[in-house]
Coordinates of C-alpha atoms and ligand atoms in Angstrom, one line a residue:
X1 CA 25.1 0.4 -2.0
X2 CA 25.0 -3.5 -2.0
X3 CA 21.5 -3.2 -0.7
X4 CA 22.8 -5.8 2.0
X5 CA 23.2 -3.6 5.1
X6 CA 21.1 -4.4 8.5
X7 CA 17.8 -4.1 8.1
X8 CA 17.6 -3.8 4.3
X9 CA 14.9 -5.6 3.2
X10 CA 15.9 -7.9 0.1
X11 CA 12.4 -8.7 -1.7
X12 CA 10.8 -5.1 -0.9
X13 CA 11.3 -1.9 -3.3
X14 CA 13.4 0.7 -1.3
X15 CA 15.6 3.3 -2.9
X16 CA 19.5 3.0 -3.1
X17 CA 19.1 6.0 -0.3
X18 CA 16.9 8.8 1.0
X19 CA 13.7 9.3 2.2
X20 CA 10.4 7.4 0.8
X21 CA 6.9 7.8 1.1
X22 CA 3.6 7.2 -0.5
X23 CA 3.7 5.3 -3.8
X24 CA 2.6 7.4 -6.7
X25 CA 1.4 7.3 -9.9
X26 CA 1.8 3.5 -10.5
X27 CA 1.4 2.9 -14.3
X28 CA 1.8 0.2 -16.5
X29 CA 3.2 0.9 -19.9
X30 CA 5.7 -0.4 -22.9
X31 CA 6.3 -3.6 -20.6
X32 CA 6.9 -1.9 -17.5
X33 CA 5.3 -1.8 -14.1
X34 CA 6.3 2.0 -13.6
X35 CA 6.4 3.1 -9.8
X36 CA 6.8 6.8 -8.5
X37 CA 6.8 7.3 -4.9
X38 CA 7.3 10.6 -2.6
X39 CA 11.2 11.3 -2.2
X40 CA 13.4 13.5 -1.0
X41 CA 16.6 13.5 -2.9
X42 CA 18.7 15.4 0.1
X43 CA 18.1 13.2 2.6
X44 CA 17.1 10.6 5.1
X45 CA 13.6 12.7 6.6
X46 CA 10.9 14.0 5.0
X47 CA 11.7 17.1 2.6
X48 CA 11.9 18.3 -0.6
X49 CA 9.3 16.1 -2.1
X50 CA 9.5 14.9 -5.4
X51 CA 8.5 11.6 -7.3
X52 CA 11.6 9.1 -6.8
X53 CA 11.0 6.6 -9.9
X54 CA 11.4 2.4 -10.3
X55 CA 10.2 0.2 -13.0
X56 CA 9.9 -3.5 -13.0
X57 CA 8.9 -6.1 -15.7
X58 CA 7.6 -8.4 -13.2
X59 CA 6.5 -5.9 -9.4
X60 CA 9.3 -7.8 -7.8
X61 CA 12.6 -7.2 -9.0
X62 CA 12.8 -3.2 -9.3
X63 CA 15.2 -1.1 -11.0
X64 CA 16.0 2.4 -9.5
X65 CA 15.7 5.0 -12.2
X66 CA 16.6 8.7 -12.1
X67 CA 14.2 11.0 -10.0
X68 CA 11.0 11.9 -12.4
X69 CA 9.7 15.1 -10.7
X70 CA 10.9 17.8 -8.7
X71 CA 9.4 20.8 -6.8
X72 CA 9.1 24.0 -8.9
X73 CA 7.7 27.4 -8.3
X74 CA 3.9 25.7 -7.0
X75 CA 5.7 23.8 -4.4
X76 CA 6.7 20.2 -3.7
X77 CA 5.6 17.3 -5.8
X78 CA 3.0 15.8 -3.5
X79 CA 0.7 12.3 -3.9
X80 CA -1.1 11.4 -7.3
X81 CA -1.1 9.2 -10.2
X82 CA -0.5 7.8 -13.3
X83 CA -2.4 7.1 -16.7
X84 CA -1.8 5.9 -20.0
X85 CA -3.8 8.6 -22.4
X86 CA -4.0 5.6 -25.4
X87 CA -6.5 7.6 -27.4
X88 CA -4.5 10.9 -26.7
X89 CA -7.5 13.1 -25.4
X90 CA -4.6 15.5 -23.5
X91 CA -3.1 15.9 -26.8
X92 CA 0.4 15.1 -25.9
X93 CA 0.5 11.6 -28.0
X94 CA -1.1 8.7 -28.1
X95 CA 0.3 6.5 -25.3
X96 CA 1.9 9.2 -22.9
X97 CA 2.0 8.7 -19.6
X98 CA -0.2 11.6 -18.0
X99 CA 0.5 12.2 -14.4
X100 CA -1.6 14.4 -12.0
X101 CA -0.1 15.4 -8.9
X102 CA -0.7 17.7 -6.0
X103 CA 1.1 20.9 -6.1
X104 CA 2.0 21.7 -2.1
X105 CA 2.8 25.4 -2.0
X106 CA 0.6 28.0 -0.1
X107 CA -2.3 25.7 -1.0
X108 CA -2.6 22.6 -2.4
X109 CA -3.2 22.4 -6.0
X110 CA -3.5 19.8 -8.8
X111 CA -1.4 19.9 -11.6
X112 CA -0.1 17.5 -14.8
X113 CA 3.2 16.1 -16.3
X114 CA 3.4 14.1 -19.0
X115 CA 5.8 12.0 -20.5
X116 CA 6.7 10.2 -23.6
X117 CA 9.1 7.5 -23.0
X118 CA 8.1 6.8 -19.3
X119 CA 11.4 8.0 -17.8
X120 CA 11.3 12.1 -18.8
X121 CA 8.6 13.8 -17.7
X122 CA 7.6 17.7 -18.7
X123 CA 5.5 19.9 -16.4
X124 CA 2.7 21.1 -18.3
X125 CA 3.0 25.1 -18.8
X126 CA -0.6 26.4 -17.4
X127 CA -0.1 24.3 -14.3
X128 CA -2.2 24.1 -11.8
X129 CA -5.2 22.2 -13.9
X130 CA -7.4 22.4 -10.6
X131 CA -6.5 25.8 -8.7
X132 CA -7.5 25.8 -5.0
X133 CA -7.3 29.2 -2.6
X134 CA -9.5 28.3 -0.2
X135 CA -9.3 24.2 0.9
X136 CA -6.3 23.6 3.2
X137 CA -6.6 19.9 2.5
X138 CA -6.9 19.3 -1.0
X139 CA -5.0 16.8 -2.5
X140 CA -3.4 13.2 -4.3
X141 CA -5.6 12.7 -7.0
X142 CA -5.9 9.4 -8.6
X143 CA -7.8 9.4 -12.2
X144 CA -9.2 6.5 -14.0
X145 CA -10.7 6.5 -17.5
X146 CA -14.5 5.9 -16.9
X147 CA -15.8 4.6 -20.7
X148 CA -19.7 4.6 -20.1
X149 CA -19.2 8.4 -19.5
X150 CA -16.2 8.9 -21.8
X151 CA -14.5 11.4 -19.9
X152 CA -11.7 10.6 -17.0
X153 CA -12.3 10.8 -12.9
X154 CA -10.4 11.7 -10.5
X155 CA -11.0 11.3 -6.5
X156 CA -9.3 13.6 -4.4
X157 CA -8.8 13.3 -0.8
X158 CA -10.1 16.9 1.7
X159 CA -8.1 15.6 4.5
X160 CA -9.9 17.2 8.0
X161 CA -12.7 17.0 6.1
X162 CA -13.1 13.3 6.0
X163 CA -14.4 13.3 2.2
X164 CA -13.6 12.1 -1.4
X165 CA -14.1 14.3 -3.9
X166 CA -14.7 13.4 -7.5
X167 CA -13.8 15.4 -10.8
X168 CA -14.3 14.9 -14.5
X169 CA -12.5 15.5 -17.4
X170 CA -12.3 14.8 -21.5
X171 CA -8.7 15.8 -21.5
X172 CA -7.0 15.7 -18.1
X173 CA -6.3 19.4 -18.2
X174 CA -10.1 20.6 -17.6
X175 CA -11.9 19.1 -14.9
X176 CA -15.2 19.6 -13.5
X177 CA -16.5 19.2 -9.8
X178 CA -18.5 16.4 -9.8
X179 CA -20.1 15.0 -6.2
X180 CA -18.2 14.5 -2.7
X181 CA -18.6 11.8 -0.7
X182 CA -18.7 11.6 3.1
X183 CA -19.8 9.7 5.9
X184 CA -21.7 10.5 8.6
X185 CA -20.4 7.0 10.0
X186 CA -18.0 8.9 13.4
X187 CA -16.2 5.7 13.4
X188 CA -14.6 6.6 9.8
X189 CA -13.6 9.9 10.9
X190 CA -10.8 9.5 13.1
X191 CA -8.2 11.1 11.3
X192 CA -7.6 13.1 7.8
X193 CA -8.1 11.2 4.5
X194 CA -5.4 11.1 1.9
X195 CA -4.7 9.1 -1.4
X196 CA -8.0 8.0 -2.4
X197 CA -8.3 4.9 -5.2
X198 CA -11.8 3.9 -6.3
X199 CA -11.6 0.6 -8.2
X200 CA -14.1 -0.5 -10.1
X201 CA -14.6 -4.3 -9.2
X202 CA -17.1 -7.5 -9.2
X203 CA -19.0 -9.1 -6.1
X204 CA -21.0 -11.9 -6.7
X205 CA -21.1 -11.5 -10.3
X206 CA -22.4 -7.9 -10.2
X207 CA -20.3 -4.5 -10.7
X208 CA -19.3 -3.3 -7.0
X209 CA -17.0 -0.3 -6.4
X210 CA -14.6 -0.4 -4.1
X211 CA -13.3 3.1 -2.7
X212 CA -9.8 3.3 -0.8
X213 CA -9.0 6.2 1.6
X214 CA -6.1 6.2 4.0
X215 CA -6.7 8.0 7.1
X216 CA -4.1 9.5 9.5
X217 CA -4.1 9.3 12.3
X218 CA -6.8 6.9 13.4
X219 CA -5.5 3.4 11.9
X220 CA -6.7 0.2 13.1
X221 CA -3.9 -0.5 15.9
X222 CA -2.5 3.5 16.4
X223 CA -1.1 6.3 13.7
X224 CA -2.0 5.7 10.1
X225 CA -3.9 2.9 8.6
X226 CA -6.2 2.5 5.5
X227 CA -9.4 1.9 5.3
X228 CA -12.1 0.9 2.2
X229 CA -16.2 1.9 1.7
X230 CA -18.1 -0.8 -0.8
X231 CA -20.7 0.9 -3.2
X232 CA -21.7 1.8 -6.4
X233 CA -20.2 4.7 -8.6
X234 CA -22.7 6.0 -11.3
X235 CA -20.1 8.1 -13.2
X236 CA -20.5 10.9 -10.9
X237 CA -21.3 10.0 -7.7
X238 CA -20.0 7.3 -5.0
X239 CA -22.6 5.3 -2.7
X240 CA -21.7 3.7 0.2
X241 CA -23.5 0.5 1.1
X242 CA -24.6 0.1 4.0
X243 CA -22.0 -2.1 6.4
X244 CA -19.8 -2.1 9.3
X245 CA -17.3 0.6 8.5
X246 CA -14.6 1.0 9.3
X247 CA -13.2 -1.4 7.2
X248 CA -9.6 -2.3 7.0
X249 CA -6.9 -3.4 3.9
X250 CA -4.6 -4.3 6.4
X251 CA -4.9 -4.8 9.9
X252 CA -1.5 -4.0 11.2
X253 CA 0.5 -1.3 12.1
X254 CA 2.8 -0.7 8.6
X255 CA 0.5 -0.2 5.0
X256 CA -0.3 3.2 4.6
X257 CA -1.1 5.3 1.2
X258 CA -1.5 1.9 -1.2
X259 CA -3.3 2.7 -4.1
X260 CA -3.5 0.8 -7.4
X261 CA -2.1 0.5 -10.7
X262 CA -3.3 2.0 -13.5
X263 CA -3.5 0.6 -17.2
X264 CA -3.4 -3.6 -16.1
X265 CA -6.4 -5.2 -17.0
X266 CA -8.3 -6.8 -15.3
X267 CA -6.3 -7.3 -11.8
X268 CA -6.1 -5.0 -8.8
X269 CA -2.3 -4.5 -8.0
X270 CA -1.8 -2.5 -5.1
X271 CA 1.6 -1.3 -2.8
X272 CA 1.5 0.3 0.1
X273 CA 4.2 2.2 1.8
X274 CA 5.3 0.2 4.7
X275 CA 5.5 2.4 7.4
X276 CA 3.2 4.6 9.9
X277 CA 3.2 8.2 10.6
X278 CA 3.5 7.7 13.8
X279 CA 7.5 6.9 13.9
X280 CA 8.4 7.0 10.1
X281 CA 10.5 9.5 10.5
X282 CA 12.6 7.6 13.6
X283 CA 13.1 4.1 11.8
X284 CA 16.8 3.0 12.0
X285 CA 17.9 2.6 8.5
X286 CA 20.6 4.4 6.9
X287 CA 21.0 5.5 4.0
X288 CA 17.6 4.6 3.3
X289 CA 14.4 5.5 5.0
X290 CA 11.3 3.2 4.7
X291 CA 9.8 0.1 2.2
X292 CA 6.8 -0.5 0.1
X293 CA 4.6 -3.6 1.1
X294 CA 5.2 -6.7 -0.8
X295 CA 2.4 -5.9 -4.3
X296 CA -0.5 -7.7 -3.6
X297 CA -3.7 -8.6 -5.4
X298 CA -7.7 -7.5 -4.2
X299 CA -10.4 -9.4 -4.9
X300 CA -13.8 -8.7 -3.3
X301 CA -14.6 -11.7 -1.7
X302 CA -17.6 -12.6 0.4
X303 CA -17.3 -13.5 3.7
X304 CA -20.5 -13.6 6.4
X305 CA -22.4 -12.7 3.3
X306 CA -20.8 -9.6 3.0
X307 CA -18.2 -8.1 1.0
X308 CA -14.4 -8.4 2.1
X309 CA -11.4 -6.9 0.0
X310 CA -8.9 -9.3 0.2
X311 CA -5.4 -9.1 -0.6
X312 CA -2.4 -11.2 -1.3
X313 CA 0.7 -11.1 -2.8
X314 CA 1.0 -11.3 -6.7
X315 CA 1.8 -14.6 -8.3
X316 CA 5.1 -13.0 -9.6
X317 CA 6.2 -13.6 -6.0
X318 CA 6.8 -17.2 -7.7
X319 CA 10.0 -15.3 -10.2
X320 CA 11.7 -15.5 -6.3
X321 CA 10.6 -18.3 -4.8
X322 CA 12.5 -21.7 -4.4
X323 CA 11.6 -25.4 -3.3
X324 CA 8.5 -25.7 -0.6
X325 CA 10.4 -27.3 2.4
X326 CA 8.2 -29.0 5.3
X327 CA 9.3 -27.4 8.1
X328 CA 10.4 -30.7 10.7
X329 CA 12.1 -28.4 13.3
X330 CA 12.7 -25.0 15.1
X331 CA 15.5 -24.4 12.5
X332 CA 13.5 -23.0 9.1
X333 CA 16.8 -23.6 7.0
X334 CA 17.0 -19.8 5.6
X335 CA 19.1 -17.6 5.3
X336 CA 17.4 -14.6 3.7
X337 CA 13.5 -13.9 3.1
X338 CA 11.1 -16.9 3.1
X339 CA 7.7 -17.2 2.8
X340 CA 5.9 -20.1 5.5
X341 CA 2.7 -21.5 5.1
X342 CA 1.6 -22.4 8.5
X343 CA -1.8 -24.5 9.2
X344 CA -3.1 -22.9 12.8
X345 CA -5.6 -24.7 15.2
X346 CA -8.2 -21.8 15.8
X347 CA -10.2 -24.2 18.1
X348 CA -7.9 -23.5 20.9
X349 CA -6.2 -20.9 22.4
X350 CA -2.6 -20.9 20.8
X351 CA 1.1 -19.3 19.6
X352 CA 3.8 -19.0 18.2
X353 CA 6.4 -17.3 17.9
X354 CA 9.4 -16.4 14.7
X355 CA 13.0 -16.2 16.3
X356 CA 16.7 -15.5 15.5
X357 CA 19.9 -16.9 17.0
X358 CA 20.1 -13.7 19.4
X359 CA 16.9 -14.6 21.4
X360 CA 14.5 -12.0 20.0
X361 CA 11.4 -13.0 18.9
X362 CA 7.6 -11.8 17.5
X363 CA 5.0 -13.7 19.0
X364 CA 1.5 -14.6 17.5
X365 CA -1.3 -15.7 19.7
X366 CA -4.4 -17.4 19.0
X367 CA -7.1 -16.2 20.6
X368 CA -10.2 -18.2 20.0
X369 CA -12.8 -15.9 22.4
X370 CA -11.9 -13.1 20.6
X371 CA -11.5 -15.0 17.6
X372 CA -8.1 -12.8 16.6
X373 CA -4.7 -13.1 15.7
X374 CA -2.6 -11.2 17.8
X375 CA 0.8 -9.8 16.9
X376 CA 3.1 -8.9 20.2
X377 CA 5.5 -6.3 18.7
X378 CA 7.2 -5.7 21.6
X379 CA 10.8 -5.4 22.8
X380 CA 11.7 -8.8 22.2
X381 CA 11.5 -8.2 18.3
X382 CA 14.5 -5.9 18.2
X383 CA 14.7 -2.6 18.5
X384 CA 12.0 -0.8 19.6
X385 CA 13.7 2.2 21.4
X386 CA 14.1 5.2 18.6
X387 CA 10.3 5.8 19.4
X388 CA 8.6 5.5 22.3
X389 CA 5.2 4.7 20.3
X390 CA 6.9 1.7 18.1
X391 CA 6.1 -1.2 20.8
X392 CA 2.5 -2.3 20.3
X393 CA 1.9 -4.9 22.7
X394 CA -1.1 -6.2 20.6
X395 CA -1.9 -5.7 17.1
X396 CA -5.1 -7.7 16.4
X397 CA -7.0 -8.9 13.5
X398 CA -9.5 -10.9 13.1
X399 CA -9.1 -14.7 11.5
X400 CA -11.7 -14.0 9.2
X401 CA -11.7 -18.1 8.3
X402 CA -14.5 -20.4 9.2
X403 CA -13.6 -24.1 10.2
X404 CA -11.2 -25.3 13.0
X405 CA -7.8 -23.9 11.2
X406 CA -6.5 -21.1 9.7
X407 CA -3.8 -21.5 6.9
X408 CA -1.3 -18.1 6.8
X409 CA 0.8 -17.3 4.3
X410 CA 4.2 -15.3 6.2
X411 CA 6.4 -13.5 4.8
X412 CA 9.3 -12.5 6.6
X413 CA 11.7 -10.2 4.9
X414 CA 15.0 -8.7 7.1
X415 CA 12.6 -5.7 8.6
X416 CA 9.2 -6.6 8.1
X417 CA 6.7 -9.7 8.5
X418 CA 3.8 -9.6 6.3
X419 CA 1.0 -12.1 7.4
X420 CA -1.8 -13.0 5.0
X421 CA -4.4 -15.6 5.4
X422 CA -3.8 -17.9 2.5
X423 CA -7.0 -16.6 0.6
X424 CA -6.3 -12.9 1.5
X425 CA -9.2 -12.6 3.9
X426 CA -6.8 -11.0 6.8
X427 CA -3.8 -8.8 6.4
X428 CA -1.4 -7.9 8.8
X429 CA 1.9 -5.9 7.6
X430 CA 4.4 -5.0 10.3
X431 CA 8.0 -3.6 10.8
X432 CA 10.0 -5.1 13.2
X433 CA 13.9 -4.3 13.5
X434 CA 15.8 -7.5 14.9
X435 CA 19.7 -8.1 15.0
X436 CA 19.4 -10.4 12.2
X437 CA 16.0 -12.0 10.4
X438 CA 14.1 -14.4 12.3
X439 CA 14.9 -18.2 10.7
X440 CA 13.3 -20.3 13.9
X441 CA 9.7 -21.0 14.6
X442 CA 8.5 -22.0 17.7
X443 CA 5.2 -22.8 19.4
X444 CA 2.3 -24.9 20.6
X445 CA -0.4 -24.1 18.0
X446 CA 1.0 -25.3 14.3
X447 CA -0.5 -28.2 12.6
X448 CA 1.8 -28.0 9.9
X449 CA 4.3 -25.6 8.5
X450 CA 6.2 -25.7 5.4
X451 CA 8.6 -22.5 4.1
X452 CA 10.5 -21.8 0.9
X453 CA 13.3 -19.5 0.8
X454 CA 12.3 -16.1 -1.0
X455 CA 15.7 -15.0 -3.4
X456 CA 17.2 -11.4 -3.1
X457 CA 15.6 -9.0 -5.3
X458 CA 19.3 -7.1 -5.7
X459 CA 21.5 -9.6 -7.4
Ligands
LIG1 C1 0.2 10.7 2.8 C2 0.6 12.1 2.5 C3 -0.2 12.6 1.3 C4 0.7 13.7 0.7 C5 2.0 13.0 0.9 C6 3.1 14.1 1.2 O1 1.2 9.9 3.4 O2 0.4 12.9 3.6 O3 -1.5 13.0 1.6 O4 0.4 13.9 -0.6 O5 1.9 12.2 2.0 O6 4.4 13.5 1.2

């Protein structure tokens, strides 16, 4: 494939063809951003899962490698993750890559590959290393080494249960039941949680943990959506403090499953899968099915004296990105993915809209009363017809920015249109399906706009 049919996005990791899903067991190692995401290597729907493989030297431009894991005798090759066993407590050399994954058979179980050179991966022979006869949610683990305790953690996600649990181990094959964490908080509970990721982070010059739990159905707009609890971790136990939950990553309708990766110091790197229960399945693409989210960065930031995670996209973006242009008409002057940096009025009811030559359009509004940015993903986008629940007439998110403007950073890639507010405060990642990508902007609210063009990631 030349990567360039309609709708192929050109600065997003999708594979040559098949089905995609959640991003797993993201692991850097030797030089290379390694990312592993739920496949199917038969087709263009859900099935057959395995762990479809890409590395990267930079998390843009991605290099499709051979599938790493396929299902066996326990069942398909669910959600999990990656690490990079440096002081080889598993045994299996210093500096393998240990991966822990769900095993989706009769139950769910947790089990362990490991490989050597990052591309070949062996199952390990006494699979499962957590058994489970019982839980009928019970999966995607994500392990972390914790060093005050000396031992590794993993969360895992009890779906219908709406709880994390946590495990220990010394050497990634025996693992301990350590607490669970729930929340009597209804408003979290609106769907099962999957693919946990606690981070360990700082807020106002003090440790904060930072725990991420998808939860489907029950998003922020409609379908899936993920959500994030601030606490503290003491090595065995998670504590939620005491805020407004739920909490959002991303406030539109397409970044589900994103954890982070594993083994980069001192940054938070996540990527989501860009798409939504809800109509992943019906997207149009051929031979392909579904994206990850651009990678973006999380900080903890503080806004209204309280802690926000914020996200945007990694400075690698700037490998891509050409010449800022100030935008001086409708015409934006591309002619594949751009990023614009828009300066909005948010004293006064506003929009604006991104267009293409064949009259459809996404419109943004402004809405000062309810102080919310509000995406109209509608039939004048494209098409909008291979699900009936794909038209959201307002996906809303709120400006999170004090003062009379609101600077967004857009990025607008053949199928998608990823908005950020320029410090990461407000996310908003949405698919849309036009003829051709929108290259016009339009409207009555900018103050200033200014775009640079974004350079395929396929050449
Ligand atoms: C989340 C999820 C995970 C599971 C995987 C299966 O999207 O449901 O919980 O491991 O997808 O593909």
């Amino acid at each position: 494939s030349g990567y360039d049919e309609q709708y192929r996005p050109q600065v997003h990791y999708t594979p040559a063809k098949n089905w995609l899903n959640d991003p797993n067991g993201m692991v850097y190692a030797n030089g290379l951003y390694h990312l592993f995401y739920q496949y199917n290597p038969q087709g263009n729907v859900w099935g057959n899962m395995s762990w479809g493989h890409a590395t990267s030297e930079d998390l843009i431009k991605w290099q499709e490698q051979p599938v790493a894991l396929t299902r066996d005798g326990l069942g398909d090759i669910f959600s999990g993750s990656a690490v990079c066993d440096k002081d080889n407590t598993a045994g299996f050399g210093a500096g393998a890559i240990v991966a822990l994954y769900t095993s989706s058979g009769q139950y769910q179980q947790q089990s362990l590959a490991y490989s050597t050179d990052g591309m070949n991966f062996i199952k390990y022979a006494q699979n499962p290393v957590i058994a489970n006869t019982s839980e009928p949610d019970f999966r995607d683990p994500k392990v972390f080494w914790h060093k005050e305790s000396r031992r590794w953690i993993m969360a895992l996600a009890m779906g219908w249960k709406y709880a994390i649990e946590f495990w220990s181990s010394p050497d990634l094959k025996n693992w301990t039941r350590l607490s669970s964490f729930s929340t009597e908080t209804i408003a979290c509970n609106r769907g099962q949680w999957e693919c946990p990721d606690l981070l360990r982070m700082e807020y106002d010059g003090k440790e904060k943990w930072v725990l991420i739990v998808s939860v489907n159905p029950g998003g922020p707009v409609a379908g899936s959506g993920t959500q994030y609890f601030v606490g503290d971790f003491d090595g065995t136990q998670f504590v939620a403090d005491a805020l407004d939950y739920p909490l959002w990553l991303d406030y539109g309708m397409d970044n589900y499953a994103g954890v982070t990766w594993s083994n980069v110091d001192d940054r938070f790197i996540l990527i989501g899968w860009m798409n939504n229960w809800n109509y992943a399945g019906a997207v149009p693409t051929s031979p392909w099915r579904s994206a990850m989210t651009l990678p973006r960065e999380l900080k903890l930031m503080e806004f209204d004296g309280k802690p926000l995670l914020a996200s945007t996209v990694v400075h690698e973006i700037e490998t891509i990105a050409g010449e800022w242009r100030d935008v001086s008409s409708e015409i934006l002057g591309v002619d594949g993915a751009y990023q614009l940096r828009l300066e909005v009025d948010i004293t006064q009811d506003g929009v604006f809209s991104l267009s293409n030559e064949s009259g459809e359009s996404i419109e943004m509004l402004v809405s000062v009363a309810t102080g919310k940015l509000v995406t109209r993903r509608t039939g004048r986008t494209g098409q909008i017809s291979f699900a009936s629940n794909f038209a959201i007439p307002s996906i809303k998110s709120p400006f999170n920015t004090k003062g009379d403007k609101m600077v967004l950073d857009i990025f607008v890639d053949k199928s998608s249109v990823e908005i950020f507010t320029e410090n990461g405060s407000m996310v908003q990642t949405n698919l849309v399906f036009p003829r051709s990508i929108y290259n016009r902007l339009t409207g009555n609210t900018k103050l200033k706009a200014k775009v640079r063009s974004l350079s395929g990631i396929w050449k």
